[in-house]
PDB file of C-alpha atoms in Angstrom:
ATOM      1  CA  GLN C  20     -75.184-131.323  62.968  1.00 86.00           C
ATOM      2  CA  VAL C  21     -76.702-132.514  66.180  1.00 92.00           C
ATOM      3  CA  HIS C  22     -74.310-134.122  69.123  1.00 95.00           C
ATOM      4  CA  LEU C  23     -76.239-136.487  71.536  1.00 96.00           C
ATOM      5  CA  VAL C  24     -74.011-137.538  74.754  1.00 97.00           C
ATOM      6  CA  GLU C  25     -75.573-140.129  77.238  1.00 98.00           C
ATOM      7  CA  SER C  26     -74.618-140.285  80.466  1.00 98.00           C
ATOM      8  CA  GLY C  27     -76.056-141.846  83.858  1.00 98.00           C
ATOM      9  CA  GLY C  28     -75.767-145.489  83.278  1.00 97.00           C
ATOM     10  CA  GLY C  29     -74.257-148.200  85.517  1.00 97.00           C
ATOM     11  CA  SER C  30     -74.680-151.297  87.373  1.00 98.00           C
ATOM     12  CA  VAL C  31     -77.819-151.899  89.759  1.00 98.00           C
ATOM     13  CA  GLN C  32     -79.517-154.475  91.814  1.00 98.00           C
ATOM     14  CA  ALA C  33     -83.018-155.936  90.950  1.00 98.00           C
ATOM     15  CA  GLU C  34     -86.177-153.231  92.098  1.00 97.00           C
ATOM     16  CA  GLY C  35     -83.341-150.250  91.992  1.00 97.00           C
ATOM     17  CA  SER C  36     -83.716-147.060  90.017  1.00 98.00           C
ATOM     18  CA  LEU C  37     -81.134-145.239  87.783  1.00 98.00           C
ATOM     19  CA  ARG C  38     -81.820-141.676  85.555  1.00 98.00           C
ATOM     20  CA  LEU C  39     -80.056-141.561  82.529  1.00 98.00           C
ATOM     21  CA  SER C  40     -79.305-138.376  80.859  1.00 98.00           C
ATOM     22  CA  CYS C  41     -78.621-137.364  77.174  1.00 98.00           C
ATOM     23  CA  ALA C  42     -76.882-134.141  76.610  1.00 96.00           C
ATOM     24  CA  ALA C  43     -77.918-132.180  73.134  1.00 94.00           C
ATOM     25  CA  SER C  44     -75.897-129.741  71.462  1.00 91.00           C
ATOM     26  CA  GLY C  45     -75.291-128.220  67.862  1.00 87.00           C
ATOM     27  CA  TYR C  46     -78.494-127.485  65.800  1.00 79.00           C
ATOM     28  CA  LYS C  47     -80.398-128.472  68.349  1.00 76.00           C
ATOM     29  CA  ASN C  48     -83.264-126.169  67.752  1.00 80.00           C
ATOM     30  CA  ASN C  49     -84.075-127.887  64.941  1.00 85.00           C
ATOM     31  CA  ILE C  50     -85.297-130.965  67.142  1.00 92.00           C
ATOM     32  CA  ASN C  51     -88.647-131.948  67.121  1.00 93.00           C
ATOM     33  CA  CYS C  52     -88.463-135.429  68.566  1.00 95.00           C
ATOM     34  CA  MET C  53     -86.243-137.293  71.034  1.00 96.00           C
ATOM     35  CA  ALA C  54     -86.522-140.753  71.914  1.00 98.00           C
ATOM     36  CA  TRP C  55     -84.498-143.398  74.248  1.00 98.00           C
ATOM     37  CA  PHE C  56     -83.607-146.730  72.505  1.00 98.00           C
ATOM     38  CA  ARG C  57     -82.097-149.988  74.100  1.00 98.00           C
ATOM     39  CA  GLN C  58     -80.192-152.877  72.592  1.00 98.00           C
ATOM     40  CA  ALA C  59     -79.580-156.212  74.989  1.00 97.00           C
ATOM     41  CA  PRO C  60     -76.754-158.669  73.200  1.00 93.00           C
ATOM     42  CA  GLY C  61     -78.294-160.509  70.364  1.00 95.00           C
ATOM     43  CA  LYS C  62     -81.586-158.402  70.037  1.00 97.00           C
ATOM     44  CA  GLU C  63     -82.493-155.951  67.987  1.00 97.00           C
ATOM     45  CA  ARG C  64     -82.296-152.157  68.913  1.00 97.00           C
ATOM     46  CA  GLU C  65     -86.208-151.297  70.474  1.00 97.00           C
ATOM     47  CA  ARG C  66     -87.589-148.177  71.407  1.00 97.00           C
ATOM     48  CA  VAL C  67     -87.943-147.424  74.901  1.00 97.00           C
ATOM     49  CA  ALA C  68     -89.923-143.771  74.741  1.00 97.00           C
ATOM     50  CA  THR C  69     -90.061-140.686  72.621  1.00 97.00           C
ATOM     51  CA  ILE C  70     -90.931-137.308  73.775  1.00 96.00           C
ATOM     52  CA  TYR C  71     -92.121-134.594  71.051  1.00 95.00           C
ATOM     53  CA  THR C  72     -89.809-131.419  72.139  1.00 93.00           C
ATOM     54  CA  HIS C  73     -92.278-128.538  71.793  1.00 91.00           C
ATOM     55  CA  THR C  74     -95.187-130.363  73.334  1.00 92.00           C
ATOM     56  CA  SER C  75     -93.763-132.977  75.814  1.00 92.00           C
ATOM     57  CA  TYR C  76     -96.226-135.427  74.401  1.00 95.00           C
ATOM     58  CA  THR C  77     -94.526-138.761  74.987  1.00 95.00           C
ATOM     59  CA  TYR C  78     -94.836-142.354  73.804  1.00 95.00           C
ATOM     60  CA  TYR C  79     -93.729-145.747  75.590  1.00 95.00           C
ATOM     61  CA  ALA C  80     -93.233-149.143  74.909  1.00 93.00           C
ATOM     62  CA  ASP C  81     -95.905-151.085  76.232  1.00 91.00           C
ATOM     63  CA  SER C  82     -94.212-153.350  78.219  1.00 87.00           C
ATOM     64  CA  LEU C  83     -92.384-150.303  79.740  1.00 87.00           C
ATOM     65  CA  GLN C  84     -94.952-147.674  80.518  1.00 76.00           C
ATOM     66  CA  GLY C  85     -95.466-147.270  84.508  1.00 88.00           C
ATOM     67  CA  ARG C  86     -91.611-148.371  85.210  1.00 96.00           C
ATOM     68  CA  PHE C  87     -89.585-145.843  82.692  1.00 97.00           C
ATOM     69  CA  THR C  88     -90.327-142.147  82.462  1.00 97.00           C
ATOM     70  CA  ILE C  89     -88.975-139.863  79.795  1.00 97.00           C
ATOM     71  CA  SER C  90     -88.856-136.098  80.435  1.00 97.00           C
ATOM     72  CA  GLN C  91     -86.716-132.980  79.063  1.00 95.00           C
ATOM     73  CA  ASP C  92     -85.540-129.659  80.676  1.00 90.00           C
ATOM     74  CA  ASN C  93     -86.852-126.776  80.418  1.00 82.00           C
ATOM     75  CA  ALA C  94     -84.320-125.702  78.108  1.00 82.00           C
ATOM     76  CA  LYS C  95     -84.459-128.795  75.741  1.00 79.00           C
ATOM     77  CA  THR C  96     -81.249-129.525  75.698  1.00 87.00           C
ATOM     78  CA  THR C  97     -81.216-132.436  78.392  1.00 95.00           C
ATOM     79  CA  LEU C  98     -83.143-135.915  77.828  1.00 97.00           C
ATOM     80  CA  TYR C  99     -83.745-137.808  80.777  1.00 98.00           C
ATOM     81  CA  LEU C 100     -84.944-141.289  81.401  1.00 98.00           C
ATOM     82  CA  GLN C 101     -85.915-142.376  84.864  1.00 98.00           C
ATOM     83  CA  MET C 102     -86.021-145.938  85.220  1.00 98.00           C
ATOM     84  CA  ASP C 103     -87.636-147.635  88.168  1.00 97.00           C
ATOM     85  CA  SER C 104     -88.197-151.214  89.591  1.00 97.00           C
ATOM     86  CA  LEU C 105     -85.379-152.461  87.190  1.00 98.00           C
ATOM     87  CA  LYS C 106     -85.300-155.809  86.193  1.00 97.00           C
ATOM     88  CA  PRO C 107     -82.085-157.939  85.032  1.00 97.00           C
ATOM     89  CA  ASP C 108     -84.071-157.996  81.399  1.00 96.00           C
ATOM     90  CA  ASP C 109     -83.732-154.192  81.219  1.00 97.00           C
ATOM     91  CA  THR C 110     -79.917-154.601  81.007  1.00 98.00           C
ATOM     92  CA  ALA C 111     -78.752-153.054  77.959  1.00 98.00           C
ATOM     93  CA  MET C 112     -77.047-150.247  76.097  1.00 98.00           C
ATOM     94  CA  TYR C 113     -79.344-147.493  76.323  1.00 98.00           C
ATOM     95  CA  TYR C 114     -79.269-144.862  73.343  1.00 98.00           C
ATOM     96  CA  CYS C 115     -80.382-141.235  72.854  1.00 98.00           C
ATOM     97  CA  ALA C 116     -81.854-140.320  69.498  1.00 97.00           C
ATOM     98  CA  ALA C 117     -83.254-137.295  68.169  1.00 96.00           C
ATOM     99  CA  ASP C 118     -84.278-135.840  64.297  1.00 95.00           C
ATOM    100  CA  SER C 119     -86.215-132.745  63.152  1.00 92.00           C
ATOM    101  CA  VAL C 120     -88.419-134.723  61.171  1.00 92.00           C
ATOM    102  CA  CYS C 121     -90.832-136.675  63.199  1.00 93.00           C
ATOM    103  CA  SER C 122     -93.267-139.208  61.608  1.00 90.00           C
ATOM    104  CA  ILE C 123     -95.847-140.783  64.069  1.00 89.00           C
ATOM    105  CA  ASP C 124     -95.357-143.995  61.836  1.00 90.00           C
ATOM    106  CA  ASP C 125     -91.722-143.862  62.303  1.00 92.00           C
ATOM    107  CA  LEU C 126     -91.579-142.689  66.341  1.00 92.00           C
ATOM    108  CA  ALA C 127     -91.177-146.720  67.659  1.00 93.00           C
ATOM    109  CA  THR C 128     -88.614-147.324  64.788  1.00 95.00           C
ATOM    110  CA  VAL C 129     -84.680-146.925  64.266  1.00 94.00           C
ATOM    111  CA  ARG C 130     -85.048-145.094  60.936  1.00 94.00           C
ATOM    112  CA  GLY C 131     -87.173-142.567  62.321  1.00 94.00           C
ATOM    113  CA  TYR C 132     -84.302-140.653  64.206  1.00 96.00           C
ATOM    114  CA  LYS C 133     -80.961-139.136  62.372  1.00 95.00           C
ATOM    115  CA  HIS C 134     -79.092-138.420  65.072  1.00 96.00           C
ATOM    116  CA  TRP C 135     -77.718-140.887  67.661  1.00 97.00           C
ATOM    117  CA  GLY C 136     -75.338-140.975  70.691  1.00 98.00           C
ATOM    118  CA  GLN C 137     -72.799-143.442  71.426  1.00 97.00           C
ATOM    119  CA  GLY C 138     -74.852-145.261  74.416  1.00 98.00           C
ATOM    120  CA  THR C 139     -74.766-146.032  77.899  1.00 98.00           C
ATOM    121  CA  GLN C 140     -74.826-149.594  79.460  1.00 98.00           C
ATOM    122  CA  VAL C 141     -77.357-150.530  82.034  1.00 98.00           C
ATOM    123  CA  THR C 142     -76.523-153.480  83.731  1.00 98.00           C
ATOM    124  CA  VAL C 143     -79.062-155.058  86.326  1.00 98.00           C
ATOM    125  CA  SER C 144     -78.335-157.874  88.433  1.00 97.00           C
ATOM    126  CA  SER C 145     -80.721-160.240  90.129  1.00 94.00           C
TER     127      SER C 145
END
C-alpha cells in the first residue's frame, strides 16, 4: 500500500505563490507516475500535472502550464507543485495521486491513479 500526505496549502492573495508537497510512504518503489489534481466546489476533479517518477517527464493541463511546475526530490519520496501567479480561480482542494501502472491515455483522468492523498486546501483571494 502507498500512503500519500499533502501539505503546504493555505490562503494567499492573487499573484502570490505557494508550494505544495506530497510525502509518499509504503511501497513507493513501485510508483511509476505521480500527479496533482484539484477540485473546486461544485466542479469535477481535474488533473493539474503528472510526472513519470523514473524519467521525470512531465505533463500539464494546457491552461496551467507556465504558472505551475511539478517536480520530485532526488529520493523520489516527495512530490512538489510550485504554483506561481495564483488566481482566485485556482482556489480548490489539491490532491496528490500515484500509481504503478501509468497509461498515457489515463494520465489526465482520476481512474488513472490508484493511490490518493486526503488533499490540501488552497484559497486565493483577489
